[in-house]
Amino acid sequence: MEEFRRAYARLCAAPQEPVLRRLRERGASPGRGRLDLAAQSLSLETCGALGRLLPGAAPFAEVALGDCGLSEEGVALLLQGLCSNTTVKLLDLKGNNLRTMGAEALGKLLRQNKSIRSLILEWNSLGMWEEGFSSFCQGLGANNFLQRLDLRNNQINHQGAGELAMALKQNASLQELDLRWNNIGLLGGRALLNCLHSNKTLKRLELAGNNVPSDILKAVEQAMNHNQDRQTILSESQNRADILSKEVLSLKDEKTKQFLDLMDTIDKQREEIARSDRMSAARVSQLQEALDEQHSLINSLKARLQMTEAALALSEQKVYNLGELLNAMRQEQTSMAECHFKELQQQKQEGADQEAKLFRDLSVAEEKNLLLRNQVDELEKKCKIQQDQLFQVKQDLTNTTAELKLRAMQAEERLETEKRRFKQSLEDMESLRVKEVNHLTQHMEASEHSMQERIQKLEAIRIALEEELSQTKAAALTERGQAEEELIKVRNSARLEEQRLEHLEEKLRLMTKSRDEAQNCCLKQKQMVAEAQAKANQLSLHADGLRRRLEELQQDLNSKEEEKVTEVNRVKVELQEQIGHLQAERTAQNGLREKIAALERQLKAISSSHREAMLDKEGEISVLLEKLRMKEADISRMREEEAQRASFLQNAIMAYVQRSPLATHSSRK
């Protein structure tokens, strides 16, 4: 508040002292969410400064500017600043004599502002100018956030009420509207009553002191009650829908958590499988490199053998060129070459056998790798199947939620239809009861008047029959009391039918006829007493019949109440069945959880078996490596033996050549 006061003093060239004092007092008070400048005469400069300060950082929830004597320009500046405000919830502008410009500025405010919930405009003159009030009504129709509007003592006529009615047809947020002490009249009241057929949100409409007829006021009150009932029903349904949505969201959260846990476990298993695959691939690559090195060594040996063979061929050519003298030596050499060739063939066969064995071992290792790959493919297929199952579970969840929503909507529709039928039946029974009571009272009054007149005539004629007539009067009074008791019972039951009403009317006619006959017989002397007694007996019998019929009506009412109880029980049973379905769905979800746990166990078992297989493969690879080392040792030994043999052959050939006679002959020359 202190910052607001300083900003006001900075913006105004000549700030008003009362305004500064009021802002200082409000800053010292604990409640700082209200800007109260009521009963302060605000200048145009002050209004402009407030209009520039209110859109920004003003932390006010309520702004009270009542009885400030605001001018049209000042109101426009203030309301222009409030158009972009997002914190003010209540605006009080009572007693400022707002007219055309003020009404237009208020209309603009209602069109642009989205935070004001309560607007007090008491003791102004908004209804004097039709154009300004029409713009105000247009802004009210475009606003969907205002909930309370006070327009008391604003000189609103029937035309302004029509504009307000058009605005209320478009507005869907206003709940309270106070129009007391205006000049709306009959036409304005009818316009407002007609707009209430389309407006279902207005709960309170005050029209006192507007010369509106009482029937229109009653109709408006009925419409308000209907809107209140509708709002309560909507709030109850919204609460139920919120509860169901919360339950569905909790179920969804649980399912998502379970699904995420499952996906985490599957990802971990996939990572472990990928790691094992990488390790196996690295080991296989190492083995392949070792095999390649061995192949290169074998190729080098083959090249050396070819070199030795070429050297032998050259030596053979040299020996052949020596001449015929070396034929014997050649034969020996050929024999030695054949033996050496046989040994070389044997060595080649042994090398080929060793290569075949190595190729077989490689093929076996490749087959095992293929088996491992097949196992990995099977695991991936199982993972895909589990993902499909999870997707099906999601679809089942969505279907169950949709079914629950549909069932809830159907139950609400049934409750609404039952309520409407019950209300209609009550209204019909009340109307029938009122008609029956009126008809019975009319007949009883007419019969009483006729009986009194006839009794007076009979008193003049027959004094002796006064006691008998008093007895008949007492019987009539008792019958009347019984009839009144029966009427009270009929009022309490309120469930009589048209056919029984016709029977009652016929019996009442018989009663009137019997009374007429009794009066005619009273003119006679002796027959009157007997006929009166017979008629009294008939009346008692009729009263008994009426009592029996009332008992039958009570039995019918009890049967209808039992039917209602059965219907309520049936609805309860349906709700219990729905609860059972929900419990079954929960059990199914638990079964799915158990299945997921079993699948996780299977995945763990598969991973353990895969690990064991990988360990077996590692053992086999170590055995193969040992075999390769043995082969390398054998090859190195064969190389050494071949080198020794080649050196022996060279030494022997050189010794033979030195011992030959050709060598001696050449030495002599």
XYZ file of C-alpha atoms in Angstrom:
669
model
C 0.000 0.000 0.000
C 2.897 2.337 0.752
C 4.331 1.747 -2.722
C 0.901 2.451 -4.233
C 0.687 5.719 -2.277
C 4.156 6.766 -3.449
C 3.305 5.938 -7.054
C 0.112 7.995 -6.768
C 2.031 10.951 -5.351
C 4.620 10.668 -8.133
C 2.038 10.538 -10.945
C -0.101 13.426 -9.671
C 1.215 16.953 -9.968
C -1.120 18.028 -7.123
C -2.142 14.929 -5.136
C -5.196 15.224 -2.913
C -4.438 15.159 0.799
C -7.587 13.212 1.816
C -6.678 10.485 -0.674
C -3.107 10.305 0.637
C -4.408 10.217 4.210
C -6.828 7.416 3.388
C -4.091 5.413 1.607
C -1.774 5.942 4.597
C -4.477 4.737 7.004
C -5.149 1.672 4.845
C -1.407 0.923 4.677
C -1.221 0.935 8.492
C -4.274 -1.382 8.816
C -3.729 -5.175 8.610
C -6.149 -5.796 5.710
C -4.407 -4.578 2.582
C -6.557 -6.251 -0.097
C -9.124 -3.423 -0.274
C -8.836 0.054 -1.817
C -11.487 2.105 0.005
C -11.868 5.725 -1.190
C -15.595 6.014 -0.488
C -17.042 9.465 0.219
C -13.885 11.130 -1.162
C -14.369 13.694 -3.940
C -11.841 12.534 -6.538
C -10.517 14.962 -9.120
C -9.943 14.174 -12.789
C -6.157 14.030 -12.255
C -6.610 11.575 -9.374
C -8.869 9.397 -11.528
C -6.260 9.404 -14.307
C -3.488 8.419 -11.882
C -5.586 5.626 -10.394
C -6.461 4.435 -13.901
C -2.751 4.190 -14.744
C -1.878 2.404 -11.478
C -4.702 -0.166 -11.355
C -3.764 -2.260 -14.460
C -0.307 -3.178 -13.210
C 0.916 -4.183 -9.790
C -2.059 -3.048 -7.691
C -2.661 -5.951 -5.200
C -6.322 -5.105 -4.530
C -9.172 -7.603 -4.524
C -11.849 -4.954 -3.736
C -12.164 -1.355 -4.935
C -14.730 0.884 -3.164
C -15.401 4.238 -4.893
C -18.922 4.937 -3.645
C -20.232 8.505 -3.231
C -17.083 10.010 -4.742
C -18.824 12.463 -7.089
C -16.964 11.119 -10.107
C -17.272 12.942 -13.405
C -17.940 11.197 -16.711
C -14.312 11.650 -17.850
C -12.938 10.458 -14.498
C -15.097 7.329 -14.578
C -13.903 6.597 -18.132
C -10.238 6.905 -17.065
C -10.729 4.700 -14.002
C -12.623 1.983 -15.853
C -10.123 2.050 -18.733
C -7.431 1.165 -16.202
C -9.540 -1.643 -14.744
C -10.085 -3.247 -18.170
C -6.683 -5.009 -18.032
C -6.680 -5.659 -14.255
C -6.613 -9.309 -13.112
C -6.877 -9.030 -9.301
C -9.995 -6.947 -8.519
C -13.003 -9.143 -7.628
C -15.439 -6.466 -6.289
C -16.074 -2.972 -7.682
C -18.331 -0.507 -5.789
C -19.449 2.639 -7.737
C -22.689 3.488 -5.943
C -23.929 7.040 -5.649
C -21.823 8.590 -8.459
C -24.656 9.654 -10.824
C -23.186 7.707 -13.772
C -24.882 8.427 -17.115
C -24.057 7.950 -20.810
C -20.238 7.886 -20.806
C -20.176 5.956 -17.549
C -22.552 3.333 -18.964
C -20.444 2.985 -22.136
C -17.253 2.671 -20.076
C -18.933 0.025 -17.898
C -19.960 -1.904 -21.025
C -16.366 -1.826 -22.293
C -15.154 -2.950 -18.849
C -17.553 -5.907 -18.825
C -16.450 -6.926 -22.323
C -12.694 -6.849 -21.535
C -12.282 -7.603 -17.801
C -12.212 -11.258 -16.691
C -11.687 -10.968 -12.933
C -14.589 -8.882 -11.535
C -17.220 -11.085 -9.857
C -19.354 -8.439 -8.076
C -20.379 -4.981 -9.414
C -22.349 -2.492 -7.232
C -23.994 0.385 -9.179
C -26.648 1.519 -6.689
C -27.975 5.120 -6.803
C -26.830 6.046 -10.314
C -28.676 7.172 -13.467
C -27.703 4.494 -15.970
C -31.270 4.021 -17.257
C -31.896 7.636 -18.240
C -30.089 7.387 -21.598
C -31.065 4.470 -23.813
C -27.895 4.395 -25.934
C -25.522 4.267 -22.982
C -27.624 1.651 -21.178
C -27.851 -0.480 -24.353
C -24.025 -0.486 -24.625
C -23.868 -1.465 -20.927
C -26.312 -4.336 -21.594
C -24.279 -5.476 -24.602
C -21.175 -5.655 -22.418
C -23.143 -7.602 -19.804
C -24.272 -10.083 -22.468
C -20.690 -10.586 -23.655
C -19.346 -11.082 -20.095
C -19.101 -14.646 -18.730
C -17.405 -13.935 -15.377
C -19.658 -11.509 -13.431
C -21.794 -13.218 -10.742
C -23.490 -10.365 -8.803
C -24.882 -7.079 -10.168
C -26.614 -4.359 -8.081
C -28.702 -1.861 -10.154
C -30.985 -0.406 -7.469
C -32.308 3.145 -8.006
C -30.939 3.594 -11.541
C -34.142 4.958 -13.211
C -34.462 1.901 -15.479
C -37.740 1.841 -17.463
C -39.429 -0.987 -19.384
C -37.181 -0.425 -22.430
C -34.075 -0.772 -20.302
C -35.579 -3.919 -18.794
C -35.976 -5.282 -22.341
C -32.303 -4.575 -23.036
C -31.400 -6.313 -19.776
C -33.534 -9.305 -20.762
C -31.686 -9.607 -24.085
C -28.363 -9.456 -22.204
C -29.497 -12.106 -19.703
C -30.351 -14.458 -22.576
C -26.710 -14.300 -23.703
C -25.078 -14.202 -20.242
C -24.200 -17.546 -18.646
C -22.492 -16.529 -15.376
C -24.687 -13.968 -13.532
C -26.308 -15.466 -10.401
C -27.729 -12.427 -8.513
C -29.402 -9.315 -10.004
C -30.937 -6.573 -7.849
C -33.364 -4.221 -9.711
C -35.319 -2.813 -6.792
C -36.708 0.724 -6.819
C -36.680 1.334 -10.568
C -39.531 1.924 -13.030
C -39.678 -1.387 -14.883
C -43.460 -1.825 -14.892
C -45.577 -4.573 -16.467
C -43.795 -4.728 -19.841
C -40.346 -4.854 -18.286
C -41.455 -7.570 -15.862
C -42.824 -9.670 -18.728
C -39.581 -9.227 -20.706
C -37.511 -10.345 -17.722
C -39.855 -13.297 -17.115
C -39.552 -14.367 -20.768
C -35.747 -14.218 -20.648
C -35.702 -16.568 -17.657
C -36.870 -19.423 -19.911
C -33.463 -19.405 -21.623
C -31.294 -18.259 -18.676
C -30.622 -21.153 -16.290
C -27.874 -19.624 -14.109
C -29.697 -16.699 -12.421
C -30.601 -17.690 -8.833
C -31.816 -14.380 -7.330
C -33.757 -11.562 -9.011
C -35.122 -8.714 -6.869
C -37.958 -6.648 -8.449
C -39.561 -4.901 -5.468
C -40.668 -1.297 -5.930
C -41.011 -1.520 -9.749
C -44.819 -1.602 -10.170
C -44.598 -5.201 -11.364
C -47.811 -7.279 -10.866
C -47.822 -9.969 -8.197
C -48.429 -12.828 -10.657
C -45.264 -11.908 -12.572
C -43.343 -11.687 -9.291
C -44.597 -15.144 -8.332
C -43.625 -16.529 -11.738
C -40.163 -14.965 -11.387
C -39.835 -16.485 -7.929
C -40.832 -19.900 -9.292
C -38.266 -19.556 -12.079
C -35.588 -18.634 -9.515
C -36.511 -21.666 -7.404
C -36.333 -23.836 -10.500
C -32.892 -22.445 -11.354
C -31.712 -23.041 -7.784
C -32.976 -26.642 -7.900
C -31.273 -27.093 -11.249
C -28.004 -25.667 -9.914
C -28.127 -27.966 -6.882
C -28.787 -30.994 -9.117
C -25.989 -29.934 -11.460
C -23.600 -29.443 -8.533
C -24.505 -32.891 -7.151
C -24.000 -34.497 -10.556
C -20.742 -32.578 -10.983
C -19.573 -33.791 -7.579
C -20.444 -37.368 -8.495
C -18.683 -37.008 -11.834
C -15.656 -35.527 -10.052
C -15.595 -38.455 -7.608
C -15.848 -40.959 -10.462
C -13.182 -39.115 -12.449
C -10.897 -39.097 -9.389
C -11.397 -42.842 -8.945
C -10.745 -43.437 -12.650
C -7.632 -41.240 -12.499
C -6.374 -43.134 -9.450
C -6.911 -46.409 -11.305
C -5.143 -44.977 -14.342
C -2.249 -43.819 -12.161
C -1.936 -47.271 -10.628
C -2.002 -48.888 -14.047
C 0.550 -46.455 -15.424
C 2.814 -47.085 -12.433
C 2.499 -50.837 -12.942
C 3.115 -50.433 -16.658
C 6.160 -48.237 -16.037
C 7.552 -50.741 -13.545
C 7.009 -53.521 -16.074
C 8.662 -51.496 -18.818
C 11.605 -50.757 -16.515
C 12.083 -54.456 -15.779
C 11.788 -55.276 -19.485
C 14.304 -52.547 -20.344
C 16.704 -53.894 -17.728
C 16.325 -57.399 -19.100
C 16.868 -56.084 -22.618
C 19.998 -54.273 -21.479
C 21.296 -57.442 -19.846
C 20.557 -59.443 -23.016
C 22.275 -56.772 -25.128
C 25.294 -56.861 -22.837
C 25.475 -60.655 -23.069
C 25.116 -60.427 -26.856
C 27.908 -57.879 -26.986
C 30.162 -60.053 -24.821
C 29.444 -63.125 -26.957
C 30.008 -61.132 -30.161
C 33.298 -59.802 -28.784
C 34.407 -63.303 -27.824
C 33.367 -64.707 -31.205
C 35.288 -61.904 -32.904
C 38.333 -62.753 -30.822
C 38.009 -66.409 -31.817
C 37.612 -65.395 -35.438
C 40.779 -63.297 -35.224
C 42.643 -66.230 -33.676
C 41.404 -68.479 -36.462
C 42.446 -65.918 -39.058
C 45.923 -65.798 -37.533
C 46.104 -69.579 -37.678
C 44.996 -69.520 -41.321
C 47.727 -66.968 -42.071
C 50.294 -69.159 -40.354
C 49.141 -72.165 -42.367
C 49.371 -70.138 -45.559
C 52.896 -69.061 -44.665
C 53.800 -72.721 -44.095
C 52.313 -73.592 -47.467
C 54.389 -70.846 -49.090
C 57.513 -72.134 -47.417
C 56.669 -75.652 -48.634
C 56.267 -74.313 -52.125
C 59.643 -72.596 -51.835
C 61.220 -75.824 -50.684
C 59.580 -77.680 -53.562
C 60.903 -75.073 -55.993
C 64.376 -75.453 -54.484
C 64.122 -79.223 -54.851
C 63.056 -78.843 -58.479
C 66.081 -76.627 -59.130
C 68.340 -79.165 -57.484
C 66.786 -81.886 -59.582
C 67.407 -79.873 -62.733
C 71.030 -79.324 -61.678
C 71.451 -83.053 -61.024
C 69.848 -83.881 -64.392
C 72.246 -81.478 -66.140
C 75.259 -83.240 -64.545
C 74.796 -86.062 -66.966
C 74.452 -89.729 -67.200
C 77.002 -90.308 -64.506
C 74.568 -89.222 -61.868
C 71.800 -91.693 -62.879
C 72.385 -93.869 -59.885
C 72.471 -90.838 -57.675
C 69.318 -89.657 -59.345
C 67.624 -92.971 -58.651
C 68.640 -92.744 -55.026
C 67.616 -89.123 -55.014
C 64.269 -90.014 -56.607
C 63.751 -92.688 -54.016
C 64.634 -90.192 -51.296
C 62.363 -87.616 -52.968
C 59.521 -90.122 -53.105
C 59.929 -90.887 -49.450
C 60.076 -87.194 -48.677
C 57.048 -86.587 -50.895
C 55.134 -89.305 -49.076
C 56.035 -87.731 -45.777
C 54.923 -84.351 -47.098
C 51.630 -85.846 -48.271
C 51.131 -87.395 -44.901
C 51.858 -84.029 -43.298
C 49.412 -82.335 -45.724
C 46.734 -84.908 -44.906
C 47.313 -84.352 -41.204
C 47.076 -80.561 -41.746
C 43.887 -81.055 -43.786
C 42.429 -83.271 -41.061
C 43.298 -80.656 -38.487
C 41.709 -77.951 -40.662
C 38.568 -80.077 -41.048
C 38.395 -80.508 -37.306
C 38.791 -76.771 -36.840
C 36.061 -76.118 -39.410
C 33.795 -78.575 -37.612
C 34.421 -76.837 -34.314
C 33.666 -73.525 -35.981
C 30.431 -74.895 -37.446
C 29.427 -76.208 -34.018
C 30.158 -72.786 -32.506
C 28.129 -71.111 -35.266
C 25.217 -73.497 -34.635
C 25.340 -72.624 -30.956
C 25.391 -68.940 -31.835
C 22.340 -69.517 -34.047
C 20.593 -71.267 -31.165
C 21.399 -68.316 -28.932
C 20.053 -65.932 -31.561
C 16.870 -67.999 -31.835
C 16.485 -67.829 -28.077
C 16.955 -64.050 -28.216
C 14.307 -63.847 -30.978
C 11.927 -65.916 -28.853
C 12.523 -63.576 -25.920
C 11.804 -60.576 -28.146
C 8.603 -62.253 -29.358
C 7.564 -62.871 -25.768
C 8.251 -59.231 -24.957
C 6.094 -58.186 -27.913
C 3.306 -60.510 -26.727
C 3.521 -58.937 -23.274
C 3.327 -55.481 -24.833
C 0.231 -56.551 -26.799
C -1.295 -57.878 -23.587
C -0.574 -54.573 -21.865
C -2.192 -52.717 -24.777
C -5.261 -54.958 -24.468
C -5.368 -54.254 -20.741
C -5.338 -50.512 -21.516
C -8.181 -50.978 -23.976
C -10.147 -52.949 -21.367
C -9.576 -50.146 -18.885
C -10.851 -47.540 -21.337
C -13.889 -49.705 -22.126
C -14.664 -50.193 -18.432
C -14.369 -46.448 -17.762
C -16.705 -45.712 -20.684
C -19.209 -48.300 -19.409
C -19.069 -46.814 -15.911
C -19.740 -43.350 -17.300
C -22.652 -44.627 -19.393
C -24.117 -46.445 -16.391
C -23.782 -43.355 -14.242
C -25.549 -41.247 -16.896
C -28.317 -43.848 -17.216
C -28.800 -43.962 -13.450
C -29.027 -40.155 -13.311
C -31.546 -40.122 -16.162
C -33.648 -42.766 -14.395
C -33.592 -40.786 -11.165
C -34.663 -37.626 -13.003
C -37.529 -39.438 -14.786
C -38.695 -40.999 -11.518
C -38.618 -37.615 -9.799
C -40.667 -36.055 -12.615
C -43.223 -38.883 -12.520
C -43.508 -38.652 -8.747
C -44.026 -34.867 -8.907
C -46.653 -35.223 -11.646
C -48.514 -37.924 -9.694
C -48.468 -35.759 -6.544
C -49.818 -32.756 -8.450
C -52.589 -34.856 -10.055
C -53.594 -36.369 -6.719
C -53.638 -32.973 -5.021
C -55.868 -31.526 -7.748
C -58.239 -34.510 -7.505
C -58.329 -34.227 -3.716
C -59.167 -30.516 -3.871
C -61.978 -31.144 -6.367
C -63.444 -33.959 -4.257
C -63.319 -31.922 -1.062
C -65.031 -28.949 -2.713
C -67.741 -31.165 -4.215
C -68.430 -32.945 -0.921
C -68.564 -29.685 1.044
C -71.042 -28.178 -1.439
C -73.312 -31.213 -1.259
C -73.125 -31.321 2.518
C -73.923 -27.627 2.864
C -76.884 -27.911 0.488
C -78.190 -30.966 2.344
C -77.798 -29.234 5.713
C -79.703 -26.162 4.547
C -82.543 -28.287 3.159
C -82.717 -30.363 6.318
C -82.877 -27.323 8.578
C -85.721 -25.789 6.531
C -87.695 -28.995 6.517
C -87.087 -29.545 10.248
C -88.453 -26.053 10.983
C -91.591 -26.853 8.960
C -92.008 -30.161 10.755
C -91.618 -28.434 14.162
C -94.602 -26.250 13.285
C -96.610 -29.263 12.161
C -95.526 -31.966 14.612
C -94.263 -31.027 18.056
C -94.375 -34.604 19.153
C -91.736 -35.576 16.626
C -89.131 -33.111 18.006
C -87.276 -35.815 19.887
C -87.152 -38.027 16.826
C -86.036 -35.076 14.714
C -83.356 -34.226 17.327
C -82.209 -37.826 17.103
C -82.038 -37.523 13.333
C -80.101 -34.247 13.711
C -77.687 -35.918 16.110
C -77.293 -38.773 13.627
C -76.723 -36.230 10.831
C -74.141 -34.431 12.993
C -72.375 -37.702 13.755
C -72.472 -38.523 10.053
C -71.104 -35.082 9.306
C -68.270 -35.625 11.817
C -67.604 -39.005 10.270
C -67.639 -37.428 6.832
C -65.199 -34.744 8.042
C -62.936 -37.424 9.494
C -63.127 -39.257 6.197
C -62.211 -36.030 4.392
C -59.159 -35.600 6.669
C -58.150 -39.165 5.885
C -58.624 -38.455 2.195
C -56.390 -35.363 2.543
C -53.700 -37.394 4.286
C -53.863 -40.212 1.735
C -54.039 -37.879 -1.340
C -54.317 -40.878 -3.688
C -58.055 -41.215 -4.661
C -59.117 -42.236 -8.225
C -61.817 -40.940 -10.568
C -63.979 -44.081 -10.542
C -64.252 -44.050 -6.753
C -65.183 -40.376 -6.863
C -68.088 -41.275 -9.145
C -69.226 -43.963 -6.672
C -69.022 -41.483 -3.802
C -71.089 -38.963 -5.773
C -73.747 -41.617 -6.454
C -73.891 -42.483 -2.757
C -74.213 -38.832 -1.823
C -77.112 -38.564 -4.253
C -78.717 -41.579 -2.608
C -78.233 -39.877 0.749
C -79.942 -36.725 -0.481
C -82.796 -38.789 -1.936
C -83.175 -40.702 1.339
C -83.250 -37.426 3.265
C -85.926 -36.080 0.900
C -87.939 -39.221 1.424
C -87.542 -38.886 5.203
C -88.813 -35.298 5.074
C -91.802 -36.343 2.958
C -92.525 -39.160 5.358
C -92.311 -36.757 8.311
C -95.505 -35.159 6.965
C -97.108 -38.447 7.685
C -97.697 -39.426 11.303
C -96.775 -43.034 11.939
C -94.849 -43.935 8.810
C -92.371 -41.090 9.376
C -90.729 -42.742 12.402
C -90.281 -46.116 10.704
C -88.975 -44.549 7.501
C -86.611 -42.295 9.478
C -85.243 -45.329 11.347
C -84.830 -47.246 8.092
C -83.080 -44.301 6.507
C -80.819 -43.980 9.591
C -79.908 -47.651 9.183
C -79.254 -47.074 5.496
C -77.048 -44.126 6.370
C -75.072 -46.217 8.854
C -74.665 -48.902 6.193
C -73.476 -46.304 3.716
C -71.059 -44.936 6.288
C -69.719 -48.462 6.811
C -69.361 -48.825 3.045
C -67.486 -45.527 2.892
C -65.208 -46.693 5.677
C -64.571 -49.929 3.833
C -63.778 -48.050 0.676
C -61.438 -45.759 2.585
C -59.711 -48.850 3.948
C -59.446 -50.172 0.410
C -57.919 -46.862 -0.673
C -55.440 -47.101 2.174
C -54.597 -50.638 1.072
C -54.056 -49.383 -2.485
C -51.812 -46.638 -1.139
C -49.894 -49.188 0.894
C -49.526 -51.374 -2.204
C -48.231 -48.392 -4.185
C -45.799 -47.590 -1.391
C -44.676 -51.221 -1.443
C -44.181 -50.927 -5.202
C -42.068 -47.835 -4.632
C -40.097 -49.700 -1.989
C -39.585 -52.578 -4.434
C -38.435 -50.127 -7.106
C -36.009 -48.544 -4.646
C -34.764 -51.994 -3.692
C -34.406 -52.839 -7.374
C -32.329 -49.693 -7.906
C -30.245 -50.648 -4.865
C -29.789 -54.143 -6.302
C -28.687 -52.621 -9.622
C -26.216 -50.406 -7.796
C -24.969 -53.424 -5.862
C -24.613 -55.302 -9.156
C -22.608 -52.401 -10.557
C -20.469 -52.473 -7.414
C -20.048 -56.225 -7.937
C -19.003 -55.612 -11.538
C -16.492 -53.066 -10.319
C -15.197 -55.521 -7.749
C -14.977 -58.186 -10.460
C -13.031 -55.757 -12.593
C -10.747 -55.112 -9.635
C -10.248 -58.867 -9.207
C -9.519 -59.099 -12.942
C -6.992 -56.323 -12.527
C -5.437 -58.234 -9.633
C -5.328 -61.314 -11.881
C -3.595 -59.236 -14.523
C -1.130 -58.091 -11.890
C -0.466 -61.720 -10.949
C -0.037 -62.600 -14.621
C 2.427 -59.735 -14.999
C 4.328 -61.019 -11.954
C 4.359 -64.535 -13.472
C 5.645 -63.105 -16.750
C 8.341 -61.255 -14.847
C 9.276 -64.502 -13.132
C 9.391 -66.259 -16.517
C 11.598 -63.481 -17.862
C 13.896 -63.867 -14.867
C 14.056 -67.631 -15.416
C 14.772 -67.109 -19.115
C 17.500 -64.593 -18.303
C 19.033 -67.014 -15.783
C 18.911 -69.835 -18.358
C 20.428 -67.460 -20.909
C 23.191 -66.638 -18.457
C 23.844 -70.337 -17.872
C 23.965 -70.921 -21.637
C 26.386 -68.024 -21.975
C 28.552 -69.546 -19.238
C 28.456 -72.880 -21.094
C 29.439 -71.072 -24.281
C 32.311 -69.389 -22.492
C 33.507 -72.802 -21.244
C 33.302 -74.212 -24.752
C 35.180 -71.198 -26.116
C 37.904 -71.691 -23.488
C 38.175 -75.374 -24.541
C 38.443 -74.295 -28.189
C 41.145 -71.800 -27.259
C 43.090 -74.567 -25.509
C 42.716 -76.745 -28.595
C 43.954 -73.894 -30.781
C 46.974 -73.503 -28.522
C 47.680 -77.223 -28.846
C 47.355 -76.974 -32.610
C 49.717 -74.032 -32.686
C 52.247 -76.028 -30.625
C 51.888 -78.941 -33.042
C 52.352 -76.657 -36.059
C 55.460 -75.092 -34.505
C 56.864 -78.549 -33.811
C 56.134 -79.581 -37.423
C 57.888 -76.449 -38.659
C 60.988 -77.275 -36.628
C 60.984 -80.880 -37.896
C 60.589 -79.726 -41.519
C 63.420 -77.225 -41.095
C 65.650 -79.968 -39.641
C 64.755 -82.304 -42.510
C 65.462 -79.615 -45.133
C 68.838 -78.884 -43.501
C 69.643 -82.616 -43.449
C 68.721 -82.921 -47.161
C 70.856 -79.955 -48.094
C 73.854 -81.334 -46.159
C 73.410 -84.757 -47.743
C 73.187 -83.336 -51.276
C 76.244 -81.191 -50.750
C 78.201 -84.132 -49.352
C 77.101 -86.330 -52.230
C 78.086 -83.729 -54.763
C 81.500 -83.270 -53.174
C 82.126 -87.041 -53.154
C 81.098 -87.568 -56.828
C 83.888 -88.172 -59.545
C 82.648 -85.159 -61.498
C 83.609 -82.985 -58.591
C 87.099 -84.538 -58.464
C 87.475 -84.098 -62.229
C 86.543 -80.450 -62.018
C 88.953 -79.966 -59.148
C 91.796 -81.516 -61.189
C 91.100 -79.191 -64.101
